[in-house]
Short mmCIF file of C-alpha atoms in Angstrom, two decimals:
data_model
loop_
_atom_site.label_atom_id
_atom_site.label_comp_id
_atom_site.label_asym_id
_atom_site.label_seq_id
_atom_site.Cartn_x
_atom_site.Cartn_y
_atom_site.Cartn_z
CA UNK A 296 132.54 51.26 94.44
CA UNK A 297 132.20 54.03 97.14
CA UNK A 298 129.66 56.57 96.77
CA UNK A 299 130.21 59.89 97.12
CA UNK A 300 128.14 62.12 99.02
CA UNK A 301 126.68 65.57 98.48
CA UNK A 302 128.41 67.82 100.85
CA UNK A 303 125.52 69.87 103.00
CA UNK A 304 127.18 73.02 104.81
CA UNK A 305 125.34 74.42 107.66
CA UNK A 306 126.20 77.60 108.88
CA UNK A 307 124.73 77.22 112.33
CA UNK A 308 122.75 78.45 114.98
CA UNK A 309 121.77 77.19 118.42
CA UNK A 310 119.62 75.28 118.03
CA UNK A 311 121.06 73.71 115.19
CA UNK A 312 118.48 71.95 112.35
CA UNK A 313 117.82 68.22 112.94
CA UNK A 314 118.48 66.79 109.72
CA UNK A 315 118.53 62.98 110.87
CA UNK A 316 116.67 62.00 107.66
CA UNK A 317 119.94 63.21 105.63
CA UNK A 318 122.00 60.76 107.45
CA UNK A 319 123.60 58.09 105.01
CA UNK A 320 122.23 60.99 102.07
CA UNK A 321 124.58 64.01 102.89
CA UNK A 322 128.09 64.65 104.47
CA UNK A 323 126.74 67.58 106.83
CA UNK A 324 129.58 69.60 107.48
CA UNK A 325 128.65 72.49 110.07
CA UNK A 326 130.09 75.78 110.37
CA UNK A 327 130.60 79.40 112.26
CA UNK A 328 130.93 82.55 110.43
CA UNK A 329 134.01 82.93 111.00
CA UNK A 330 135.39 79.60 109.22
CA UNK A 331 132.48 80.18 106.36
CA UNK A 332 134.65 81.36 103.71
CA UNK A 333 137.04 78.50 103.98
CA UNK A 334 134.57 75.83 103.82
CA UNK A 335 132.37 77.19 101.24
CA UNK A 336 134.81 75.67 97.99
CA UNK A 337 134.15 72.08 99.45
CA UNK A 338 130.20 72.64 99.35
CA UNK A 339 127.01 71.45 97.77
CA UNK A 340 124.85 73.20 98.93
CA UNK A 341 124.97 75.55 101.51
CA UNK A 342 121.94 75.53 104.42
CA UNK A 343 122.30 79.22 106.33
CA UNK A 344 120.15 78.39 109.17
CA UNK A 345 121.28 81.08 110.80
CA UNK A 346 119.34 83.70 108.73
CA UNK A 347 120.48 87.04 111.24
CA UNK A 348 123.78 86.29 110.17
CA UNK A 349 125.63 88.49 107.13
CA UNK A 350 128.25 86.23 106.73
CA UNK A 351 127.31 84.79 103.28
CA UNK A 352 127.47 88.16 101.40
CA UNK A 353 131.07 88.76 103.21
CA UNK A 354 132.72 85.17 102.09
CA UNK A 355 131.05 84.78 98.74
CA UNK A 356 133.28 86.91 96.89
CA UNK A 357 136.46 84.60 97.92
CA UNK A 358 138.14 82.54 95.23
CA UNK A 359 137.59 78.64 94.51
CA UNK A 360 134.09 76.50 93.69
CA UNK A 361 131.05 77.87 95.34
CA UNK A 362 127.77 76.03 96.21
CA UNK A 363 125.25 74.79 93.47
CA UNK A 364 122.55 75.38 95.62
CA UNK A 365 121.94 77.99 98.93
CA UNK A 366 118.66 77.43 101.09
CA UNK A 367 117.91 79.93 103.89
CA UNK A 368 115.72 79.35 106.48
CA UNK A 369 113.85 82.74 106.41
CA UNK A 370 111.84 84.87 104.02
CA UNK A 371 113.98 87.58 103.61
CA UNK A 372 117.10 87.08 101.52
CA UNK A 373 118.60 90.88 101.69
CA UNK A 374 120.98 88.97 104.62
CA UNK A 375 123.24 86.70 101.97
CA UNK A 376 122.38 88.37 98.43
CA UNK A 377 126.08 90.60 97.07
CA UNK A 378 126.80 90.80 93.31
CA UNK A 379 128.74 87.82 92.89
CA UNK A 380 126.15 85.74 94.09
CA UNK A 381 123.22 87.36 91.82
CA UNK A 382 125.61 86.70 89.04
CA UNK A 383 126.56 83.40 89.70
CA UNK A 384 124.46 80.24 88.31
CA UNK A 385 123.33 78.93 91.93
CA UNK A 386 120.20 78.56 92.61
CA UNK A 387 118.72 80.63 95.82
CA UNK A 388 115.68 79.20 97.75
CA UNK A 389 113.67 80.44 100.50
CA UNK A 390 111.60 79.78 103.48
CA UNK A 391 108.76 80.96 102.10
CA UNK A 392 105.05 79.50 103.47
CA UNK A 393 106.33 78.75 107.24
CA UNK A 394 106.09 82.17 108.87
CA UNK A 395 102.58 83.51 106.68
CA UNK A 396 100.12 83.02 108.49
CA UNK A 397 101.61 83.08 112.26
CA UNK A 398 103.15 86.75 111.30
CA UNK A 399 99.39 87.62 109.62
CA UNK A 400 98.01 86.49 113.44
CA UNK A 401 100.50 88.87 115.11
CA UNK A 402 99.62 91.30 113.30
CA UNK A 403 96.09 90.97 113.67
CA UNK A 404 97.38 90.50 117.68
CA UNK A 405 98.53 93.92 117.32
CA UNK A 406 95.72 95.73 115.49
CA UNK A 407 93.27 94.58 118.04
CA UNK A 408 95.38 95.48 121.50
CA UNK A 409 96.09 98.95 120.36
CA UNK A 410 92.49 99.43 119.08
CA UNK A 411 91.45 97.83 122.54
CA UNK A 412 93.68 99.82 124.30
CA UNK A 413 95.52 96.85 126.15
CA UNK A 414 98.97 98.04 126.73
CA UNK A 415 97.82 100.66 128.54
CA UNK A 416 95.06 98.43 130.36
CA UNK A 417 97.86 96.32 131.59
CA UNK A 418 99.70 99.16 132.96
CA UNK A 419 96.59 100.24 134.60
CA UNK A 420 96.33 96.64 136.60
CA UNK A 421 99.70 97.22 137.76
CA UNK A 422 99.23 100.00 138.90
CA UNK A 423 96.24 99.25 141.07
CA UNK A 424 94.27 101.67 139.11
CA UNK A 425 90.16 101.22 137.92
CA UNK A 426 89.71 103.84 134.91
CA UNK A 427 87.28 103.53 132.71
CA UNK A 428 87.79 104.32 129.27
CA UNK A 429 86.68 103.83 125.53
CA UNK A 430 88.20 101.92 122.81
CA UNK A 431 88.01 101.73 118.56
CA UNK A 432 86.15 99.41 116.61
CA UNK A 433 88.10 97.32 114.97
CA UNK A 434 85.01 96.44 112.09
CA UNK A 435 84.88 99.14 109.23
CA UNK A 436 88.31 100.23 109.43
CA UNK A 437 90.92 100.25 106.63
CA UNK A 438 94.18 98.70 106.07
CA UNK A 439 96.94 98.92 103.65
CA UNK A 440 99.26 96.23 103.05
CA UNK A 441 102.25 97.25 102.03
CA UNK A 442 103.54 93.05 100.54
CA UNK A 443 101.97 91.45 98.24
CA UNK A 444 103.82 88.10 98.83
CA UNK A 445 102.35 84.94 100.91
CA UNK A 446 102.89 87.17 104.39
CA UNK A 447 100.91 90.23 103.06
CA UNK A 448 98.43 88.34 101.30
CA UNK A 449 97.76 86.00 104.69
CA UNK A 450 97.62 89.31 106.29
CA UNK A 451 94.93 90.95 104.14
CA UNK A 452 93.11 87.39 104.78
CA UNK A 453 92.94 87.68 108.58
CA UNK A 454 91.97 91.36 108.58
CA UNK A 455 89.30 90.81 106.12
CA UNK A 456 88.16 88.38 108.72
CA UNK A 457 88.04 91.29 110.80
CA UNK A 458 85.76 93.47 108.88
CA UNK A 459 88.58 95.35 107.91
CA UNK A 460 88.45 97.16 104.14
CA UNK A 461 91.95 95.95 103.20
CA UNK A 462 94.05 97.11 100.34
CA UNK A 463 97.08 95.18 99.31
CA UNK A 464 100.10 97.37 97.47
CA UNK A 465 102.28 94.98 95.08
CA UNK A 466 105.17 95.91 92.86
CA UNK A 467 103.21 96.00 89.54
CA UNK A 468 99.35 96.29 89.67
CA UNK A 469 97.01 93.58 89.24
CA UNK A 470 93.65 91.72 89.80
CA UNK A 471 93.60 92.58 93.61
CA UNK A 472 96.70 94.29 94.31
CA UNK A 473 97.37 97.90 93.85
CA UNK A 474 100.68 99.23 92.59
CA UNK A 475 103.25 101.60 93.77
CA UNK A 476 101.33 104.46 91.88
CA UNK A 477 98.33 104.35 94.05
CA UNK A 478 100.10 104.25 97.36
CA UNK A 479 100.10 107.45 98.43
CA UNK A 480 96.52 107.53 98.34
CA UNK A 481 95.85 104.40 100.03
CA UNK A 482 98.03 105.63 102.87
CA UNK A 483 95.64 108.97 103.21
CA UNK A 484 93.25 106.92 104.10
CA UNK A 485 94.22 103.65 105.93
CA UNK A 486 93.73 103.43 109.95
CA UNK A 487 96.40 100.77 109.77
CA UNK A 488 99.18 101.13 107.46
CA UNK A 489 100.99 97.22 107.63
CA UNK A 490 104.71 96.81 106.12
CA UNK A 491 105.30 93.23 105.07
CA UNK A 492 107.26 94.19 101.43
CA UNK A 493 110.67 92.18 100.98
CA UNK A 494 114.40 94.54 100.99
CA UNK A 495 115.36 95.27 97.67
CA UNK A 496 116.53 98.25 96.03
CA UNK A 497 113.27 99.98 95.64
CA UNK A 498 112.23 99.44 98.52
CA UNK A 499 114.51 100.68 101.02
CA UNK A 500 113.83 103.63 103.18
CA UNK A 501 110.52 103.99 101.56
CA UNK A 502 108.98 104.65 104.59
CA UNK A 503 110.01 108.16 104.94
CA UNK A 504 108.72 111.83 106.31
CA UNK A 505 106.72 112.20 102.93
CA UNK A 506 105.08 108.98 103.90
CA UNK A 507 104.43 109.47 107.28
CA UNK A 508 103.66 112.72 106.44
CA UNK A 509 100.31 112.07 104.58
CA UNK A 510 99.02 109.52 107.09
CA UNK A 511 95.71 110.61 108.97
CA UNK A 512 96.63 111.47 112.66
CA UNK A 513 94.69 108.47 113.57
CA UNK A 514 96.50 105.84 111.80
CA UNK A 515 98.79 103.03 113.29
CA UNK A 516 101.82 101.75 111.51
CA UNK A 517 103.04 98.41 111.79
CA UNK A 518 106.46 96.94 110.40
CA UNK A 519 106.42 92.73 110.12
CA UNK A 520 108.85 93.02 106.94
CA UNK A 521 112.56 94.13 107.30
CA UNK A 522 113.74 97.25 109.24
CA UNK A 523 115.55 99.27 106.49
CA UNK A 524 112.04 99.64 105.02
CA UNK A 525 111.58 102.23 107.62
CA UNK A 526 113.61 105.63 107.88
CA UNK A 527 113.41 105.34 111.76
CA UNK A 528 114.37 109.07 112.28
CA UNK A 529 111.08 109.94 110.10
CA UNK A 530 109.41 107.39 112.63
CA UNK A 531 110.64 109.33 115.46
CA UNK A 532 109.26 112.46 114.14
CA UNK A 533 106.43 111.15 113.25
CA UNK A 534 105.47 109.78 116.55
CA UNK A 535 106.60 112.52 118.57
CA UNK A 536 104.83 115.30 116.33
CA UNK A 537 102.08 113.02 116.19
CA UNK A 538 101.29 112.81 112.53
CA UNK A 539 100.36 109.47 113.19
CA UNK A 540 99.12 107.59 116.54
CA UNK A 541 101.28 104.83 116.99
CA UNK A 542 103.29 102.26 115.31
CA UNK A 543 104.63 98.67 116.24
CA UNK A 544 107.73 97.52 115.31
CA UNK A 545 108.95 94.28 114.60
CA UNK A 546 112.19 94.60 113.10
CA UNK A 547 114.84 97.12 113.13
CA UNK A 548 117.83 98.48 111.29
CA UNK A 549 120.07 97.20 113.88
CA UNK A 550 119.05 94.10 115.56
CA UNK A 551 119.10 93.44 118.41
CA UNK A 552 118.10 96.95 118.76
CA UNK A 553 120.42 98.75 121.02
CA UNK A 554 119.57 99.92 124.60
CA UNK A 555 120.21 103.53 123.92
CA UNK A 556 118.29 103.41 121.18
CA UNK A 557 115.50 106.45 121.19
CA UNK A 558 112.52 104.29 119.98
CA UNK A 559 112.63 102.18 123.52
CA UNK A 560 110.83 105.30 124.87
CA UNK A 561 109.06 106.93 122.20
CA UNK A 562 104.85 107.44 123.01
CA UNK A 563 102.86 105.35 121.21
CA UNK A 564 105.44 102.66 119.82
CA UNK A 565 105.31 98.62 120.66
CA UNK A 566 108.69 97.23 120.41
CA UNK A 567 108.86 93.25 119.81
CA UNK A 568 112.22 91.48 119.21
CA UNK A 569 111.63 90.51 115.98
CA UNK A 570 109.19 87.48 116.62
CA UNK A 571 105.66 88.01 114.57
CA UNK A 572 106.74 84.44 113.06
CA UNK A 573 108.27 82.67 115.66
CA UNK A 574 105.86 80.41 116.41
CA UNK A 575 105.98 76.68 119.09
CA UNK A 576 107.74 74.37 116.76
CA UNK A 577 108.52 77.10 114.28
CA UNK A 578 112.29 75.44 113.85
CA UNK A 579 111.32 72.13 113.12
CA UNK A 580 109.02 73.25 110.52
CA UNK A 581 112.28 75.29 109.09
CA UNK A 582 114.08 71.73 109.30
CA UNK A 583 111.43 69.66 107.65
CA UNK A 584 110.71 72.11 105.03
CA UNK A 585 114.78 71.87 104.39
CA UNK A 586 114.63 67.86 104.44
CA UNK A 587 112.05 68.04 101.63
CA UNK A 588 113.76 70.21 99.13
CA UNK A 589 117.22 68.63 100.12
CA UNK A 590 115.13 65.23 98.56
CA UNK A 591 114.18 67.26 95.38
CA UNK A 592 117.43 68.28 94.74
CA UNK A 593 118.85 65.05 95.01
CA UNK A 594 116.34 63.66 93.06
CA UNK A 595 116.78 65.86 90.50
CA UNK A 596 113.64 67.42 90.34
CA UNK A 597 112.72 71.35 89.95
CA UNK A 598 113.20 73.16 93.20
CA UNK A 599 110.25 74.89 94.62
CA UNK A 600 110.48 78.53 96.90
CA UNK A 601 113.35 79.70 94.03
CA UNK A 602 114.37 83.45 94.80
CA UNK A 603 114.99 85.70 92.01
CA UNK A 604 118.52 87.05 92.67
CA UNK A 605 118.08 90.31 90.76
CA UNK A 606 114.59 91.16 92.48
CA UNK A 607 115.70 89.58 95.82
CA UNK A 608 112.26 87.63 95.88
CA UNK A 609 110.37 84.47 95.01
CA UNK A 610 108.36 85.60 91.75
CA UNK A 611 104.94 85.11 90.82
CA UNK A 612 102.93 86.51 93.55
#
């Protein structure tokens, strides 16, 4: 009697997952965007390993079968959510736990080079030039955390470890996080205002002019979490009025952020190409991660890192 094998779909990107521990346990079928749609009846479960790509919310909506089970290897899940998937009966998973804690150190990274002044130190050096200057404690300052998932918790951690007074804003209030209501004020009076919420509904654009707007002059903005949180004209303004000192920016509306864009040369902005998680080794950990729940599944046991289609999140933080 021949057994039949779960068919894995990969929609790929270089470099593609090793999943050598499937062999013999999965026909891996792999995939471009552009073929997606056509191969998605025939699937399984569906691996989108390449998480930039919005290919999934554009071919979902075809006819025929669709996937029992779609795992993709990044936090964020705005890139592959439509209707017809939040509707549908398959189960969603995420990478959530891989990028925490190297996106809380970049972040940390960043609060300490602007408060030590070290871009402009390193332009200094090239330039051949010795001036003296002074820099912000880092110790006694506040922070609002704007997340109050596994990244924006392991943020508040490593800030704390700083000396930093850190506030963490959630979407309902709890022991230890505050809720939307009391943002506002937190924001009034935070020297580093972090965004690390997930894309949903609610939370696009939220970072507007009002926001901006009641920001202390000496406060730094930082965006780990998705770019639509940010209205990036109101950034512009922002910066260039200076209601606020700086920001650093991680992630974009458009990625990769065009060369003509305006925030390239606005004063006061860091620009990073969407990295604050990319860590040595960070795609084998995707891989492994995927290997694991793969053997749930097939096991028949509960999946863990389950997204909530209609809140576009893993619940319960």
């Amino acid at each position: 009697m021949t057994l039949t094998l779960p068919t894995l779909l990969v929609l790929d990107a270089d470099p593609p997952p090793r999943l050598g521990r499937l062999t013999g346990r999965a026909r891996v079928v792999h995939t471009d965007a552009a073929h997606l749609a056509g191969r998605l009846p025939e699937a399984d479960v569906l691996l989108v390993w390449d998480f930039t790509s919005h290919a999934v919310r554009e071919a979902w909506p075809g006819a025929g079968p669709r996937p029992r089970w779609v795992h993709t290897a990044s936090a964020g899940v705005d890139h592959l959510m439509c209707p017809e998937l939040a509707a549908s009966e398959t189960v969603v998973t995420n990478a959530r736990g891989v990028f925490d804690q190297p996106i809380a150190e970049y972040v940390a990274a960043l609060v300490l080079a602007v408060a030590k002044d070290l871009p402009r130190t390193l332009e200094l050096q090239r330039e051949r030039t010795w001036h003296h200057r002074e820099t912000r404690r880092v110790a006694g300052t506040r922070a609002c955390v704007v997340g109050s998932g596994p990244i924006g918790r392991a943020i508040a951690r490593t800030l704390k470890a700083l000396d930093v007074t850190t506030a963490l804003v959630g979407r309902v209030p709890r022991t230890g996080v505050h809720g939307p209501g009391d943002l506002d004020r937190l924001l009034s009076r935070a020297d580093w205002v972090i965004a690390a919420a997930p894309l949903t509904e609610q939370t696009y654009g939220m970072f507007d002019a009002h926001r901006f707007g009641v920001m202390q002059p000496s406060t730094v903005f930082v965006n780990v979490g998705r770019g639509p949180l940010v209205d990036e004209d109101a950034l512009t303004k922002a910066l260039r009025r200076r209601w606020i000192a700086g920001a650093a920016l991680d992630v974009f509306a458009a990625e990769p952020l065009p060369g003509d864009s305006p925030l390239w040369g606005l004063p006061g902005l860091i620009v990073s190409p969407h990295m604050s998680g990319d860590t040595v080794g960070w795609r084998d950990e995707l891989g492994i991660q995927f290997v694991e729940l793969y053997e749930r599944w097939a096991a028949g046991r509960s999946l863990v890192n389950v997204v909530d289609k209609k809140r576009g999140y893993v619940p319960g933080h």
